[in-house]
JSON list of C-alpha atoms in Angstrom, two decimals:
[
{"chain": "A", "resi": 1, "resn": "UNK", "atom": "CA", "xyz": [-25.91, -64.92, 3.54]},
{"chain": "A", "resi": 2, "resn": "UNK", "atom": "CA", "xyz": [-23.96, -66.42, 6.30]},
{"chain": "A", "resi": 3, "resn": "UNK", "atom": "CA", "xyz": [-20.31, -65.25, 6.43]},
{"chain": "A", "resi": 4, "resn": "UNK", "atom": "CA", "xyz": [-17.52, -66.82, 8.79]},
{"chain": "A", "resi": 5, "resn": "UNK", "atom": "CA", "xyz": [-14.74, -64.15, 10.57]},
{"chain": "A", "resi": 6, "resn": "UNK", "atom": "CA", "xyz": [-12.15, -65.31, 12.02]},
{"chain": "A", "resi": 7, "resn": "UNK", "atom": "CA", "xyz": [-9.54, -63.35, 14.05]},
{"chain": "A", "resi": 8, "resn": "UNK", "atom": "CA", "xyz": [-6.90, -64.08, 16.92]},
{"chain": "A", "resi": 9, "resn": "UNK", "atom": "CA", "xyz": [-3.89, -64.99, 14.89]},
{"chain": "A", "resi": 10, "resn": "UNK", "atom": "CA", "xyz": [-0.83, -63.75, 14.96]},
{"chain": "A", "resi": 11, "resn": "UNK", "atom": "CA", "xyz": [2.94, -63.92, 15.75]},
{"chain": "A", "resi": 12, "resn": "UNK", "atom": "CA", "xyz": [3.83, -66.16, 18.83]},
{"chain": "A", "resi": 13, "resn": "UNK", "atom": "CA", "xyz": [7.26, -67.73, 20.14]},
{"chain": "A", "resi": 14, "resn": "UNK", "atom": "CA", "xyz": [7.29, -71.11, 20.49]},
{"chain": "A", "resi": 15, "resn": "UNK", "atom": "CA", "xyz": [5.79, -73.30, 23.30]},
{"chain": "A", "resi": 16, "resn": "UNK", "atom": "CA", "xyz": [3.50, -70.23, 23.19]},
{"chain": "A", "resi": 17, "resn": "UNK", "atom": "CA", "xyz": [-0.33, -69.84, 23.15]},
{"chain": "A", "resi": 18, "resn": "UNK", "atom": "CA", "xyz": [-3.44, -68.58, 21.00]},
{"chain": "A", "resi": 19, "resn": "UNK", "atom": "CA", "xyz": [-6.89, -68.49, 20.84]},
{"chain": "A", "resi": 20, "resn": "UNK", "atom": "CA", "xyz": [-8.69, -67.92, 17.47]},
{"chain": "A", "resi": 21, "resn": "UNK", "atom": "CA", "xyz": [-12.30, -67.13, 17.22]},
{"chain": "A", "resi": 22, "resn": "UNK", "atom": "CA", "xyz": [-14.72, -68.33, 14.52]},
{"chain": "A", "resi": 23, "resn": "UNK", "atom": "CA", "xyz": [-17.83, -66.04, 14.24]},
{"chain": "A", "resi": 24, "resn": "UNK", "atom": "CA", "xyz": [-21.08, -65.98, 12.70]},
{"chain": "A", "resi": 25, "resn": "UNK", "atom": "CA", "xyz": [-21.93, -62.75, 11.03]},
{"chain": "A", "resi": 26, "resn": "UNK", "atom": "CA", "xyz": [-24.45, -62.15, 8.13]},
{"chain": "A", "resi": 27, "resn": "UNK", "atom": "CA", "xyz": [-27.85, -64.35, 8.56]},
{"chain": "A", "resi": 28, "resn": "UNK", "atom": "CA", "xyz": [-28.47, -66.10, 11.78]},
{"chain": "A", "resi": 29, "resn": "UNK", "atom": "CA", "xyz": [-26.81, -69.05, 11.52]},
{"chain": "A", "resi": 30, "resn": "UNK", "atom": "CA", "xyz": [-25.74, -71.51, 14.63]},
{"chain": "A", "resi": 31, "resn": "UNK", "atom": "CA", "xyz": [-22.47, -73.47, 14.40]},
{"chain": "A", "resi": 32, "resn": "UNK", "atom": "CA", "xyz": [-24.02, -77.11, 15.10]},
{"chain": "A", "resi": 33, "resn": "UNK", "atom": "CA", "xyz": [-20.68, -78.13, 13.24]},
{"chain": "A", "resi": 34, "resn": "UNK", "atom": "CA", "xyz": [-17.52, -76.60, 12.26]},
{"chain": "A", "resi": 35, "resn": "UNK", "atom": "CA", "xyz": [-14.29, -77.42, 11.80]},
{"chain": "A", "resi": 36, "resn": "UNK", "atom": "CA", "xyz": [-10.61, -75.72, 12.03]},
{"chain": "A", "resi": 37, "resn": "UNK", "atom": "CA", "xyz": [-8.16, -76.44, 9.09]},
{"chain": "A", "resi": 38, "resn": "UNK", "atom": "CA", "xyz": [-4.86, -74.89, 8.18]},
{"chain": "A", "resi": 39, "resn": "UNK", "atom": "CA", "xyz": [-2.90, -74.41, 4.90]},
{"chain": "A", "resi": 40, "resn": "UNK", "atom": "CA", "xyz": [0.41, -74.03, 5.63]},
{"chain": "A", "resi": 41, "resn": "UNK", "atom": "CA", "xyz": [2.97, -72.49, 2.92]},
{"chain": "A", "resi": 42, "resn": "UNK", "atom": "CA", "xyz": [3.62, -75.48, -0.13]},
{"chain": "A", "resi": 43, "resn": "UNK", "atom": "CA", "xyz": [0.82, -77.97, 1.80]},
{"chain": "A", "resi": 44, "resn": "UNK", "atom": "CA", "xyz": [-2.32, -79.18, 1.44]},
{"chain": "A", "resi": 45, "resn": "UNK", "atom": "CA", "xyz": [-5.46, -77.52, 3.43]},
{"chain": "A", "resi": 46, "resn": "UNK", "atom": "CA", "xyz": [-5.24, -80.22, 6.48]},
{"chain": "A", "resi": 47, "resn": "UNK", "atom": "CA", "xyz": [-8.59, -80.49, 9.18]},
{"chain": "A", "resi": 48, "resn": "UNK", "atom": "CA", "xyz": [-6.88, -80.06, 12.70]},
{"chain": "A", "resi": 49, "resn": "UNK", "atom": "CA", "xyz": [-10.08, -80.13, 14.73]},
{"chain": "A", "resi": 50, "resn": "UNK", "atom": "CA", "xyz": [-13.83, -80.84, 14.52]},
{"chain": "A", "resi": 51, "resn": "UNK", "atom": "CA", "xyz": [-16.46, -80.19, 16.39]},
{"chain": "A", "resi": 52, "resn": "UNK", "atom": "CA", "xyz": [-20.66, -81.68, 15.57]},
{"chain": "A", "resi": 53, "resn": "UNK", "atom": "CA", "xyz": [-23.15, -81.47, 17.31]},
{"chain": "A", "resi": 54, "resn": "UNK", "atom": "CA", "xyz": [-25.95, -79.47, 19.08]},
{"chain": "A", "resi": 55, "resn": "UNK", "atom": "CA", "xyz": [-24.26, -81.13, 22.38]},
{"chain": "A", "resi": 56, "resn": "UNK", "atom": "CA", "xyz": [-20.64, -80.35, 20.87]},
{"chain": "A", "resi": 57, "resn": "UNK", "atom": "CA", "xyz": [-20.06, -84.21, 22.45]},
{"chain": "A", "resi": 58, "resn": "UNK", "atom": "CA", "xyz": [-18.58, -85.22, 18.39]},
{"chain": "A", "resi": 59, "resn": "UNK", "atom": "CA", "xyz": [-15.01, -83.55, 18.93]},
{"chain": "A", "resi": 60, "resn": "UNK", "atom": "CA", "xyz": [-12.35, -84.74, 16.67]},
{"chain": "A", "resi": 61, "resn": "UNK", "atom": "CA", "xyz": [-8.30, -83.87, 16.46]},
{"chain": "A", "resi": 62, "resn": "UNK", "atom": "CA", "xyz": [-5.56, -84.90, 14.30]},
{"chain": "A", "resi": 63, "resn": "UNK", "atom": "CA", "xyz": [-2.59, -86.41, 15.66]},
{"chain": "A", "resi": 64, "resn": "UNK", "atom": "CA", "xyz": [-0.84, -83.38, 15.12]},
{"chain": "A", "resi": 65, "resn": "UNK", "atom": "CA", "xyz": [-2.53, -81.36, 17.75]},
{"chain": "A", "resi": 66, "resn": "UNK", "atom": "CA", "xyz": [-4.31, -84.10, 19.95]},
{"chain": "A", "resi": 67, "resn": "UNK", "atom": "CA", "xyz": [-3.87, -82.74, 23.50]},
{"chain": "A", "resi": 68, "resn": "UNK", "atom": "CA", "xyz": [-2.35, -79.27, 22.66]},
{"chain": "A", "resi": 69, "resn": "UNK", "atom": "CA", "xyz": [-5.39, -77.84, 20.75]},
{"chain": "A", "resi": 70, "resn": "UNK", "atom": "CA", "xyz": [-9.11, -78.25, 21.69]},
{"chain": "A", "resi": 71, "resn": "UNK", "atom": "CA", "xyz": [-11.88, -76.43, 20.02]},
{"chain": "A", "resi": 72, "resn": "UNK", "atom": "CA", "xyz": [-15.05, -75.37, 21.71]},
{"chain": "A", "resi": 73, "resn": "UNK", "atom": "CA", "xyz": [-17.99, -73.11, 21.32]},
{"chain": "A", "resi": 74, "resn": "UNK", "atom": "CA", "xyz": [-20.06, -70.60, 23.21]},
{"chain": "A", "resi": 75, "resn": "UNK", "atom": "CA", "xyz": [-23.67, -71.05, 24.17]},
{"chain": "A", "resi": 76, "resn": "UNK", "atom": "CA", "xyz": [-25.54, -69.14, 21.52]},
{"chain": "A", "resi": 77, "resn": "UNK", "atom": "CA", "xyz": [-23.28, -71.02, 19.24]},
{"chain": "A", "resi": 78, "resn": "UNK", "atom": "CA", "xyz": [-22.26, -68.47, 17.09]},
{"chain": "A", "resi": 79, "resn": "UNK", "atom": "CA", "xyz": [-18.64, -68.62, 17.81]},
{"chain": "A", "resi": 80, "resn": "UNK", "atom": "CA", "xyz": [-16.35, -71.24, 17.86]},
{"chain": "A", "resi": 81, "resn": "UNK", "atom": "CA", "xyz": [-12.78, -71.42, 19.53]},
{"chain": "A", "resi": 82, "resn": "UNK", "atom": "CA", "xyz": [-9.56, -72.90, 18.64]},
{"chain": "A", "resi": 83, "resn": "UNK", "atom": "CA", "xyz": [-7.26, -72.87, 21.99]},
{"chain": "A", "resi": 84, "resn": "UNK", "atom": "CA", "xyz": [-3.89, -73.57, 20.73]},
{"chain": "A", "resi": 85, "resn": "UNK", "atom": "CA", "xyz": [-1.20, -73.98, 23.22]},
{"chain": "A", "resi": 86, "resn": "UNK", "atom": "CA", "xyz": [2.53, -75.49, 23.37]},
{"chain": "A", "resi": 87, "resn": "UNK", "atom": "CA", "xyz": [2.88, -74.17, 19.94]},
{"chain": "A", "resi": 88, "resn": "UNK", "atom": "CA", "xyz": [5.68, -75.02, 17.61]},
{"chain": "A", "resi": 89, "resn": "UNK", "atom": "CA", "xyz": [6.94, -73.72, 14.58]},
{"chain": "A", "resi": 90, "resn": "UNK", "atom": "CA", "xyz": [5.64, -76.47, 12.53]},
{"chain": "A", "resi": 91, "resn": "UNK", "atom": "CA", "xyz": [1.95, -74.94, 13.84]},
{"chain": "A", "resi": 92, "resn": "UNK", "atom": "CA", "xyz": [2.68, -72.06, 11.23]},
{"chain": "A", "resi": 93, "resn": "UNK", "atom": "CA", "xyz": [-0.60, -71.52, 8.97]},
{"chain": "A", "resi": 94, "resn": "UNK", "atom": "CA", "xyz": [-3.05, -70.04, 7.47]},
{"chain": "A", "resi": 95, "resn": "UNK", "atom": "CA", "xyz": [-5.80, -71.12, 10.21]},
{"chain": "A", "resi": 96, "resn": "UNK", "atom": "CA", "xyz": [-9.36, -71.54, 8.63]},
{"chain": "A", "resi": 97, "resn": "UNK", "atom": "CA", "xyz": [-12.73, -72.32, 9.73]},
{"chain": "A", "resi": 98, "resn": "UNK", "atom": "CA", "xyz": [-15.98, -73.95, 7.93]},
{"chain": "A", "resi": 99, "resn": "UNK", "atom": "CA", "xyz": [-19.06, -74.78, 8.60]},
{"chain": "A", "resi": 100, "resn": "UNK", "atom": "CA", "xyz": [-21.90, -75.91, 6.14]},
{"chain": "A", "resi": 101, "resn": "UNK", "atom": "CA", "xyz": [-25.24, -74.15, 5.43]},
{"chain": "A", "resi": 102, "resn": "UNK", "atom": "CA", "xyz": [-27.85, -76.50, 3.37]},
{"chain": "A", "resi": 103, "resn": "UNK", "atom": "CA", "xyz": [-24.60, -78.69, 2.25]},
{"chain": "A", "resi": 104, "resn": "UNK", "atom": "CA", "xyz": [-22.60, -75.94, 0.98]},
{"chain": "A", "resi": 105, "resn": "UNK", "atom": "CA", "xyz": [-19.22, -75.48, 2.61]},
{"chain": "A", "resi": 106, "resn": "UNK", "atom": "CA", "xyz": [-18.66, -71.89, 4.21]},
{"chain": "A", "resi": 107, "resn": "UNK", "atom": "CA", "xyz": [-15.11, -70.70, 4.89]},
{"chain": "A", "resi": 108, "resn": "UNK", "atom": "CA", "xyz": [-13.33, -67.62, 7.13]},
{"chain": "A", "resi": 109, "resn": "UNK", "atom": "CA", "xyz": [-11.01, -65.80, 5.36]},
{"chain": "A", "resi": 110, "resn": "UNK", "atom": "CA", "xyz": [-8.37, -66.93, 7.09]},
{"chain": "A", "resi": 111, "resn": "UNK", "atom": "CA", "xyz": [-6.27, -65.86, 10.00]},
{"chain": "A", "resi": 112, "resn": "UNK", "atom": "CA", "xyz": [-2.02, -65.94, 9.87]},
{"chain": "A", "resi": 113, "resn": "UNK", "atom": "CA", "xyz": [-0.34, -68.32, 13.10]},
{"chain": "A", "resi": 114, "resn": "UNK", "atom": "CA", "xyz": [3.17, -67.73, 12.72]},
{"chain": "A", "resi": 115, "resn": "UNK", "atom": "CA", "xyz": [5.33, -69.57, 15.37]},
{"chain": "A", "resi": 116, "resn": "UNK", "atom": "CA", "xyz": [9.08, -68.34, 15.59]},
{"chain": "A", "resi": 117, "resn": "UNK", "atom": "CA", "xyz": [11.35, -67.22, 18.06]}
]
């Protein structure tokens, strides 16, 4: 069974940075396409980047983020990365990340990004 854990949030001041991770664990599995969504307190679960792929060349952002956050992926690609910088308190979230295996969506468990000073 392929599982998704994320980790790397936490509490950061704004204009601040972060860098959550996305990994495989469970069955081999490679991240040909994932994508990074929050959920932020009272909102809908929003996609704020995207990533297809075996060349990782399909990278998507929503307006939101475009040019503060870029996602990427290591070699084996088992892990994916969300590089969040100039943060700003509307940035707080529940970060999440999916992927699907044989069309069924797969989801992390979530990791907190609270931006405050």
């Amino acid at each position: 069974q392929v599982q998704l854990v994320e980790s790397g949030g936490g509490l950061v001041q704004p204009g601040g940075s972060l860098r959550l991770s996305c990994t495989v664990s469970g069955r081999r599995w490679s991240l040909n396409s994932v994508g990074w969504y929050r959920q932020a307190p009272g909102k809908e679960r929003e996609l704020v980047a995207s990533m297809r792929g075996g060349g990782g060349a399909d990278i998507n952002y929503a307006e939101s983020v475009k040019g503060r956050f870029t996602v990427s992926r290591d070699k084996a690609q088992t892990t994916s990365y969300l590089q969040m910088n100039s943060l700003t308190p509307e940035d707080t979230a529940v970060y999440y990340c999916m992927t699907a295996v044989a069309g069924t969506p797969i989801w992390g468990q979530g990791t907190q990004v609270t931006v405050s000073s």
